Amino acid sequence: MGVRVAEEWLHSCSGCEIAILNIGEPLVELLGQIDFVHIPVLMDHKYYGQMGEGEELEIPEADVGIVSGGVANEEHLEVLEAMRKQCKILIALGTCATHGGLPALINSWGMEEGIKNSYATPTTDKCQVPTDVVPKPLDRVYAVDEKVKVDLILPGCPPNPQLIAEVVTALIEGRDPVIPGKSVCDTCPTRREGKGDVSKVRRFVQNADYDPEKPIDEMRCLLEQGFMCMGPVTAAGCARRGAPSCISARVPCRGCFGPVRRDGNQMLDMMNALASNGIDFKSVVDRRSLLRFSGAHGLLRPINKKSGK
């Protein structure tokens, strides 16, 4: 019997599960060494028995547990706690699990206010936050490590399939996985000339200056061109063809791998990065959007209307 692996998805889109399947040929080799004992995207394994006869949520014991998605309602929390109880090693996979991801944008208003804003319109009947039949929402979206102990995090939206394979292989071989610890900037091949000539952030409704016939390393750094490129404050890991994914498409990094430091704050760190490039950080109209992928851990929260903070 190989290493027993359980996988679960919480408040997620299944992009992380697709990333697992996108490991490609190495996945075939891994499948010879691991046994998936629970993975809803592939296996019809019921939580309460195949006929619903169980009274308690059941997840098989596993050596490694992988959880994607954040924690947004009571069902997510119950499943997560069961995974923690049954798995010797627990991995938070994807930026929703590690830092809240896009679903944590709702933390800007709080869950109740956010749901009202989403489902109530001037032309529809009044609605209430559901509490019956469907799982009751929590007060906000949480990262996995806010609710249970996590042994390893692997961010990304989606995470890099090669890094998923490296982590699983390392665990099988009993060694520490080799995963990036630097920033997107550290893996970016674009040309840097020092501070740019712009003093304000340029909206990405204008094309960057580059010659499409020339390689990426001949394009000037997008941050130095004045674009809101979050490479300095975002964890590396998306590069697969010699350059970070967004940069290889000639667009600024959006920050989807979360902060470089596990407890970092991409908004504050980006303000510093802009200032060091001579760009007026006050020209960023919606600074809170810089936390679009990392709004858990209390970083995004409702604005105090009296103080404006």
mmCIF file of C-alpha atoms in Angstrom:
data_model
loop_
_atom_site.group_PDB
_atom_site.id
_atom_site.type_symbol
_atom_site.label_atom_id
_atom_site.label_comp_id
_atom_site.label_asym_id
_atom_site.label_seq_id
_atom_site.Cartn_x
_atom_site.Cartn_y
_atom_site.Cartn_z
ATOM 1 C CA MET A 1 0.000 0.000 0.000
ATOM 2 C CA GLY A 2 1.310 3.459 -0.918
ATOM 3 C CA VAL A 3 1.054 6.738 0.925
ATOM 4 C CA ARG A 4 -2.581 7.355 1.765
ATOM 5 C CA VAL A 5 -3.779 10.742 0.515
ATOM 6 C CA ALA A 6 -7.078 12.497 1.252
ATOM 7 C CA GLU A 7 -8.113 15.637 -0.614
ATOM 8 C CA GLU A 8 -10.941 18.049 0.116
ATOM 9 C CA TRP A 9 -12.279 21.265 -1.370
ATOM 10 C CA LEU A 10 -13.971 23.896 0.742
ATOM 11 C CA HIS A 11 -14.842 27.414 -0.492
ATOM 12 C CA SER A 12 -13.165 26.924 -3.860
ATOM 13 C CA CYS A 13 -13.689 26.724 -7.611
ATOM 14 C CA SER A 14 -11.956 23.369 -8.270
ATOM 15 C CA GLY A 15 -9.058 25.092 -10.027
ATOM 16 C CA CYS A 16 -6.691 23.523 -7.473
ATOM 17 C CA GLU A 17 -8.045 20.058 -8.251
ATOM 18 C CA ILE A 18 -7.567 20.716 -11.973
ATOM 19 C CA ALA A 19 -3.980 21.720 -11.150
ATOM 20 C CA ILE A 20 -3.503 18.313 -9.490
ATOM 21 C CA LEU A 21 -4.743 16.584 -12.628
ATOM 22 C CA ASN A 22 -2.540 18.879 -14.737
ATOM 23 C CA ILE A 23 0.585 17.412 -13.141
ATOM 24 C CA GLY A 24 0.640 15.350 -16.305
ATOM 25 C CA GLU A 25 2.921 12.354 -16.800
ATOM 26 C CA PRO A 26 4.560 12.625 -13.341
ATOM 27 C CA LEU A 27 1.074 12.053 -11.892
ATOM 28 C CA VAL A 28 1.027 8.612 -13.493
ATOM 29 C CA GLU A 29 4.246 7.756 -11.656
ATOM 30 C CA LEU A 30 2.923 9.228 -8.405
ATOM 31 C CA LEU A 31 -0.254 7.173 -8.628
ATOM 32 C CA GLY A 32 1.934 4.093 -8.345
ATOM 33 C CA GLN A 33 3.149 5.295 -4.961
ATOM 34 C CA ILE A 34 0.048 6.878 -3.429
ATOM 35 C CA ASP A 35 -3.481 5.785 -2.744
ATOM 36 C CA PHE A 36 -6.225 8.387 -2.884
ATOM 37 C CA VAL A 37 -8.573 7.348 -0.106
ATOM 38 C CA HIS A 38 -10.792 10.403 -0.378
ATOM 39 C CA ILE A 39 -11.053 13.008 -3.132
ATOM 40 C CA PRO A 40 -14.584 14.210 -3.984
ATOM 41 C CA VAL A 41 -13.610 15.499 -7.416
ATOM 42 C CA LEU A 42 -12.671 11.945 -8.486
ATOM 43 C CA MET A 43 -14.317 9.530 -6.016
ATOM 44 C CA ASP A 44 -17.916 9.019 -5.026
ATOM 45 C CA HIS A 45 -17.208 8.784 -1.321
ATOM 46 C CA LYS A 46 -20.129 9.901 0.824
ATOM 47 C CA TYR A 47 -19.580 11.732 4.112
ATOM 48 C CA TYR A 48 -22.363 9.864 5.917
ATOM 49 C CA GLY A 49 -22.089 6.424 4.312
ATOM 50 C CA GLN A 50 -23.008 5.378 0.782
ATOM 51 C CA MET A 51 -26.705 5.221 1.741
ATOM 52 C CA GLY A 52 -26.639 8.143 4.137
ATOM 53 C CA GLU A 53 -26.915 5.783 7.092
ATOM 54 C CA GLY A 54 -24.084 7.387 9.095
ATOM 55 C CA GLU A 55 -24.605 9.846 11.917
ATOM 56 C CA GLU A 56 -21.180 11.462 11.917
ATOM 57 C CA LEU A 57 -19.073 12.845 9.089
ATOM 58 C CA GLU A 58 -16.498 10.231 8.099
ATOM 59 C CA ILE A 59 -13.235 10.827 6.253
ATOM 60 C CA PRO A 60 -10.729 7.934 6.032
ATOM 61 C CA GLU A 61 -7.425 8.159 7.880
ATOM 62 C CA ALA A 62 -4.602 9.365 5.657
ATOM 63 C CA ASP A 63 -0.887 10.066 5.806
ATOM 64 C CA VAL A 64 -1.309 13.293 3.829
ATOM 65 C CA GLY A 65 -4.324 15.574 3.662
ATOM 66 C CA ILE A 66 -4.691 18.273 1.013
ATOM 67 C CA VAL A 67 -7.286 21.020 1.467
ATOM 68 C CA SER A 68 -8.183 23.671 -1.091
ATOM 69 C CA GLY A 69 -10.466 26.649 -0.560
ATOM 70 C CA GLY A 70 -11.133 28.908 2.380
ATOM 71 C CA VAL A 71 -13.542 28.435 5.253
ATOM 72 C CA ALA A 72 -16.809 30.324 4.766
ATOM 73 C CA ASN A 73 -19.560 28.312 6.446
ATOM 74 C CA GLU A 74 -20.205 25.726 9.167
ATOM 75 C CA GLU A 75 -19.962 22.811 6.750
ATOM 76 C CA HIS A 76 -16.516 23.909 5.563
ATOM 77 C CA LEU A 77 -15.389 24.115 9.179
ATOM 78 C CA GLU A 78 -16.746 20.666 10.045
ATOM 79 C CA VAL A 79 -15.069 19.064 7.028
ATOM 80 C CA LEU A 80 -11.803 20.864 7.724
ATOM 81 C CA GLU A 81 -11.717 19.747 11.352
ATOM 82 C CA ALA A 82 -12.383 16.160 10.239
ATOM 83 C CA MET A 83 -9.503 16.377 7.753
ATOM 84 C CA ARG A 84 -7.180 17.698 10.450
ATOM 85 C CA LYS A 85 -8.214 14.881 12.791
ATOM 86 C CA GLN A 86 -7.731 12.135 10.199
ATOM 87 C CA CYS A 87 -4.577 13.307 8.421
ATOM 88 C CA LYS A 88 -1.043 13.141 9.829
ATOM 89 C CA ILE A 89 0.196 15.951 7.579
ATOM 90 C CA LEU A 90 -2.146 18.677 6.366
ATOM 91 C CA ILE A 91 -1.363 20.829 3.320
ATOM 92 C CA ALA A 92 -3.243 24.026 2.462
ATOM 93 C CA LEU A 93 -3.351 24.096 -1.343
ATOM 94 C CA GLY A 94 -4.077 27.237 -3.343
ATOM 95 C CA THR A 95 -4.341 30.859 -2.329
ATOM 96 C CA CYS A 96 -7.954 30.531 -1.120
ATOM 97 C CA ALA A 97 -6.749 28.027 1.485
ATOM 98 C CA THR A 98 -3.547 29.870 2.377
ATOM 99 C CA HIS A 99 -4.717 33.503 2.330
ATOM 100 C CA GLY A 100 -8.466 33.600 1.599
ATOM 101 C CA GLY A 101 -8.206 34.175 -2.147
ATOM 102 C CA LEU A 102 -10.843 36.042 -4.134
ATOM 103 C CA PRO A 103 -13.758 34.805 -1.936
ATOM 104 C CA ALA A 104 -12.237 36.741 0.988
ATOM 105 C CA LEU A 105 -13.010 39.993 -0.825
ATOM 106 C CA ILE A 106 -16.369 39.731 0.912
ATOM 107 C CA ASN A 107 -14.511 40.441 4.176
ATOM 108 C CA SER A 108 -14.474 44.069 3.039
ATOM 109 C CA TRP A 109 -18.124 44.229 4.088
ATOM 110 C CA GLY A 110 -18.533 41.221 6.372
ATOM 111 C CA MET A 111 -20.468 38.115 5.382
ATOM 112 C CA GLU A 112 -23.971 39.332 6.260
ATOM 113 C CA GLU A 113 -23.654 42.708 4.563
ATOM 114 C CA GLY A 114 -21.868 41.149 1.599
ATOM 115 C CA ILE A 115 -24.628 38.606 1.007
ATOM 116 C CA LYS A 116 -27.286 41.297 1.253
ATOM 117 C CA ASN A 117 -25.416 43.399 -1.273
ATOM 118 C CA SER A 118 -25.116 40.415 -3.605
ATOM 119 C CA TYR A 119 -28.655 39.078 -3.499
ATOM 120 C CA ALA A 120 -30.821 42.124 -2.763
ATOM 121 C CA THR A 121 -31.450 44.534 -5.586
ATOM 122 C CA PRO A 122 -33.943 47.390 -6.035
ATOM 123 C CA THR A 123 -36.015 45.158 -8.326
ATOM 124 C CA THR A 124 -36.119 41.970 -6.201
ATOM 125 C CA ASP A 125 -37.773 41.013 -2.947
ATOM 126 C CA LYS A 126 -35.906 41.437 0.306
ATOM 127 C CA CYS A 127 -33.759 38.458 1.286
ATOM 128 C CA GLN A 128 -32.156 37.120 4.426
ATOM 129 C CA VAL A 129 -28.906 35.324 5.065
ATOM 130 C CA PRO A 130 -29.827 31.598 4.865
ATOM 131 C CA THR A 131 -29.523 29.541 8.049
ATOM 132 C CA ASP A 132 -31.763 26.520 7.331
ATOM 133 C CA VAL A 133 -31.237 23.611 4.892
ATOM 134 C CA VAL A 134 -27.979 25.140 3.623
ATOM 135 C CA PRO A 135 -24.930 25.561 5.905
ATOM 136 C CA LYS A 136 -24.904 28.730 7.979
ATOM 137 C CA PRO A 137 -22.263 31.226 6.793
ATOM 138 C CA LEU A 138 -19.507 32.250 9.181
ATOM 139 C CA ASP A 139 -18.957 35.927 9.922
ATOM 140 C CA ARG A 140 -16.231 36.141 7.258
ATOM 141 C CA VAL A 141 -14.019 33.999 5.018
ATOM 142 C CA TYR A 142 -11.071 32.416 6.841
ATOM 143 C CA ALA A 143 -7.814 30.918 5.622
ATOM 144 C CA VAL A 144 -7.390 27.282 6.643
ATOM 145 C CA ASP A 145 -4.637 27.999 9.187
ATOM 146 C CA GLU A 146 -6.947 30.359 11.065
ATOM 147 C CA LYS A 147 -9.052 27.366 12.062
ATOM 148 C CA VAL A 148 -6.696 24.371 12.311
ATOM 149 C CA LYS A 149 -2.970 23.677 12.431
ATOM 150 C CA VAL A 150 -1.461 23.469 8.944
ATOM 151 C CA ASP A 151 1.861 21.764 8.273
ATOM 152 C CA LEU A 152 2.640 23.179 4.838
ATOM 153 C CA ILE A 153 1.166 25.830 2.548
ATOM 154 C CA LEU A 154 1.328 25.848 -1.244
ATOM 155 C CA PRO A 155 -0.351 28.995 -2.636
ATOM 156 C CA GLY A 156 -1.327 29.841 -6.184
ATOM 157 C CA CYS A 157 -4.444 30.625 -8.160
ATOM 158 C CA PRO A 158 -4.160 28.032 -9.460
ATOM 159 C CA PRO A 159 -1.099 26.460 -7.810
ATOM 160 C CA ASN A 160 1.721 25.295 -10.040
ATOM 161 C CA PRO A 161 1.250 21.571 -10.893
ATOM 162 C CA GLN A 162 5.023 21.064 -10.838
ATOM 163 C CA LEU A 163 5.188 22.300 -7.245
ATOM 164 C CA ILE A 164 2.305 20.033 -6.225
ATOM 165 C CA ALA A 165 4.226 17.085 -7.664
ATOM 166 C CA GLU A 166 7.395 18.211 -5.851
ATOM 167 C CA VAL A 167 5.604 18.421 -2.497
ATOM 168 C CA VAL A 168 3.961 15.004 -2.832
ATOM 169 C CA THR A 169 7.197 13.421 -4.077
ATOM 170 C CA ALA A 170 9.171 14.956 -1.196
ATOM 171 C CA LEU A 171 6.719 13.590 1.344
ATOM 172 C CA ILE A 172 6.964 10.136 -0.218
ATOM 173 C CA GLU A 173 10.756 10.310 -0.120
ATOM 174 C CA GLY A 174 10.826 11.678 3.422
ATOM 175 C CA ARG A 175 12.614 14.940 2.614
ATOM 176 C CA ASP A 176 11.744 18.631 2.740
ATOM 177 C CA PRO A 177 10.109 19.884 -0.486
ATOM 178 C CA VAL A 178 11.970 22.415 -2.600
ATOM 179 C CA ILE A 179 9.548 25.273 -3.135
ATOM 180 C CA PRO A 180 10.226 28.925 -4.039
ATOM 181 C CA GLY A 181 10.924 31.309 -1.177
ATOM 182 C CA LYS A 182 11.509 34.431 -3.244
ATOM 183 C CA SER A 183 9.290 37.010 -4.929
ATOM 184 C CA VAL A 184 7.934 37.132 -8.477
ATOM 185 C CA CYS A 185 10.408 39.970 -9.124
ATOM 186 C CA ASP A 186 13.277 37.649 -8.245
ATOM 187 C CA THR A 187 12.205 35.297 -11.045
ATOM 188 C CA CYS A 188 11.289 37.998 -13.577
ATOM 189 C CA PRO A 189 13.649 38.419 -16.555
ATOM 190 C CA THR A 190 12.452 41.888 -17.653
ATOM 191 C CA ARG A 191 15.008 44.687 -18.031
ATOM 192 C CA ARG A 192 15.464 47.035 -15.077
ATOM 193 C CA GLU A 193 16.898 50.504 -15.457
ATOM 194 C CA GLY A 194 16.189 51.958 -12.019
ATOM 195 C CA LYS A 195 13.423 54.363 -11.111
ATOM 196 C CA GLY A 196 11.068 55.105 -13.958
ATOM 197 C CA ASP A 197 10.038 58.493 -15.292
ATOM 198 C CA VAL A 198 6.445 58.191 -14.111
ATOM 199 C CA SER A 199 5.261 59.527 -10.756
ATOM 200 C CA LYS A 200 1.732 58.122 -10.751
ATOM 201 C CA VAL A 201 0.328 54.647 -11.248
ATOM 202 C CA ARG A 202 -0.807 54.002 -14.803
ATOM 203 C CA ARG A 203 -4.049 52.107 -15.229
ATOM 204 C CA PHE A 204 -3.726 48.971 -17.290
ATOM 205 C CA VAL A 205 -6.019 50.291 -20.001
ATOM 206 C CA GLN A 206 -2.898 51.251 -21.908
ATOM 207 C CA ASN A 207 -0.495 48.789 -23.435
ATOM 208 C CA ALA A 208 2.929 48.474 -21.893
ATOM 209 C CA ASP A 209 5.858 49.635 -23.971
ATOM 210 C CA TYR A 210 7.486 46.624 -25.643
ATOM 211 C CA ASP A 211 8.241 45.123 -29.010
ATOM 212 C CA PRO A 212 6.226 41.881 -29.406
ATOM 213 C CA GLU A 213 8.895 40.584 -31.755
ATOM 214 C CA LYS A 214 11.528 40.731 -29.022
ATOM 215 C CA PRO A 215 11.884 38.382 -26.026
ATOM 216 C CA ILE A 216 10.640 39.151 -22.530
ATOM 217 C CA ASP A 217 14.101 40.024 -21.240
ATOM 218 C CA GLU A 218 14.183 43.001 -23.599
ATOM 219 C CA MET A 219 10.945 44.445 -22.191
ATOM 220 C CA ARG A 220 11.401 47.044 -19.460
ATOM 221 C CA CYS A 221 10.128 46.225 -15.981
ATOM 222 C CA LEU A 222 6.386 46.973 -15.903
ATOM 223 C CA LEU A 223 6.603 48.569 -12.465
ATOM 224 C CA GLU A 224 9.251 50.959 -13.752
ATOM 225 C CA GLN A 225 6.821 51.763 -16.587
ATOM 226 C CA GLY A 226 4.362 52.821 -13.896
ATOM 227 C CA PHE A 227 2.011 49.837 -13.961
ATOM 228 C CA MET A 228 0.715 48.249 -10.773
ATOM 229 C CA CYS A 229 2.812 45.123 -11.042
ATOM 230 C CA MET A 230 2.727 43.273 -7.726
ATOM 231 C CA GLY A 231 5.821 41.211 -8.415
ATOM 232 C CA PRO A 232 7.846 42.739 -5.536
ATOM 233 C CA VAL A 233 5.288 41.654 -2.916
ATOM 234 C CA THR A 234 4.063 38.359 -4.357
ATOM 235 C CA ALA A 235 5.456 34.888 -3.756
ATOM 236 C CA ALA A 236 7.149 33.262 -6.738
ATOM 237 C CA GLY A 237 5.989 29.938 -8.113
ATOM 238 C CA CYS A 238 3.976 30.642 -11.257
ATOM 239 C CA ALA A 239 6.918 30.686 -13.680
ATOM 240 C CA ARG A 240 6.834 27.698 -16.008
ATOM 241 C CA ARG A 241 8.286 28.924 -19.306
ATOM 242 C CA GLY A 242 11.159 31.074 -18.136
ATOM 243 C CA ALA A 243 9.065 33.946 -16.812
ATOM 244 C CA PRO A 244 6.194 34.515 -14.382
ATOM 245 C CA SER A 245 2.877 33.689 -16.060
ATOM 246 C CA CYS A 246 1.431 37.215 -16.223
ATOM 247 C CA ILE A 247 4.743 38.722 -17.289
ATOM 248 C CA SER A 248 5.087 36.174 -20.090
ATOM 249 C CA ALA A 249 1.721 37.493 -21.347
ATOM 250 C CA ARG A 250 3.129 41.060 -21.067
ATOM 251 C CA VAL A 251 0.715 42.072 -18.300
ATOM 252 C CA PRO A 252 1.442 43.084 -14.673
ATOM 253 C CA CYS A 253 1.506 40.514 -11.885
ATOM 254 C CA ARG A 254 -1.857 40.462 -10.078
ATOM 255 C CA GLY A 255 -0.547 38.980 -6.842
ATOM 256 C CA CYS A 256 -2.355 35.631 -6.980
ATOM 257 C CA PHE A 257 0.326 33.671 -5.090
ATOM 258 C CA GLY A 258 -0.151 35.830 -2.010
ATOM 259 C CA PRO A 259 2.548 37.587 0.022
ATOM 260 C CA VAL A 260 6.199 36.542 -0.034
ATOM 261 C CA ARG A 261 6.257 36.184 3.734
ATOM 262 C CA ARG A 262 3.548 33.902 5.071
ATOM 263 C CA ASP A 263 2.312 36.669 7.380
ATOM 264 C CA GLY A 264 3.023 39.494 4.936
ATOM 265 C CA ASN A 265 0.651 42.293 3.942
ATOM 266 C CA GLN A 266 0.659 42.813 0.175
ATOM 267 C CA MET A 267 -1.040 46.225 0.408
ATOM 268 C CA LEU A 268 1.453 47.775 2.810
ATOM 269 C CA ASP A 269 4.434 46.131 1.133
ATOM 270 C CA MET A 270 3.240 47.376 -2.290
ATOM 271 C CA MET A 271 2.932 50.940 -1.008
ATOM 272 C CA ASN A 272 6.579 50.739 0.013
ATOM 273 C CA ALA A 273 7.549 49.272 -3.369
ATOM 274 C CA LEU A 274 5.793 52.119 -5.205
ATOM 275 C CA ALA A 275 7.462 54.723 -3.025
ATOM 276 C CA SER A 276 10.900 53.207 -3.649
ATOM 277 C CA ASN A 277 10.227 53.497 -7.400
ATOM 278 C CA GLY A 278 9.338 57.167 -7.075
ATOM 279 C CA ILE A 279 5.626 56.572 -7.652
ATOM 280 C CA ASP A 280 3.117 58.457 -5.504
ATOM 281 C CA PHE A 281 1.237 55.725 -3.602
ATOM 282 C CA LYS A 282 -1.679 58.153 -3.193
ATOM 283 C CA SER A 283 -2.353 57.738 -6.916
ATOM 284 C CA VAL A 284 -3.633 54.216 -6.141
ATOM 285 C CA VAL A 285 -7.360 54.852 -5.930
ATOM 286 C CA ASP A 286 -8.465 51.550 -4.364
ATOM 287 C CA ARG A 287 -5.560 50.368 -2.235
ATOM 288 C CA ARG A 288 -7.597 47.663 -0.525
ATOM 289 C CA SER A 289 -7.909 45.852 -3.857
ATOM 290 C CA LEU A 290 -4.223 44.979 -3.489
ATOM 291 C CA LEU A 291 -5.454 42.435 -0.948
ATOM 292 C CA ARG A 292 -7.716 40.817 -3.547
ATOM 293 C CA PHE A 293 -6.022 37.444 -3.031
ATOM 294 C CA SER A 294 -4.991 37.755 0.611
ATOM 295 C CA GLY A 295 -7.908 39.255 2.519
ATOM 296 C CA ALA A 296 -8.096 36.573 5.221
ATOM 297 C CA HIS A 297 -6.244 36.771 8.567
ATOM 298 C CA GLY A 298 -8.186 39.948 9.345
ATOM 299 C CA LEU A 299 -6.431 42.013 6.670
ATOM 300 C CA LEU A 300 -9.648 42.927 4.850
ATOM 301 C CA ARG A 301 -12.436 44.053 7.138
ATOM 302 C CA PRO A 302 -15.393 46.437 6.988
ATOM 303 C CA ILE A 303 -14.481 50.108 6.959
ATOM 304 C CA ASN A 304 -15.396 52.013 10.080
ATOM 305 C CA LYS A 305 -17.611 54.642 8.473
ATOM 306 C CA LYS A 306 -17.061 57.088 11.335
ATOM 307 C CA SER A 307 -13.279 56.980 11.244
ATOM 308 C CA GLY A 308 -12.923 55.964 7.588
ATOM 309 C CA LYS A 309 -10.451 53.176 8.562
#
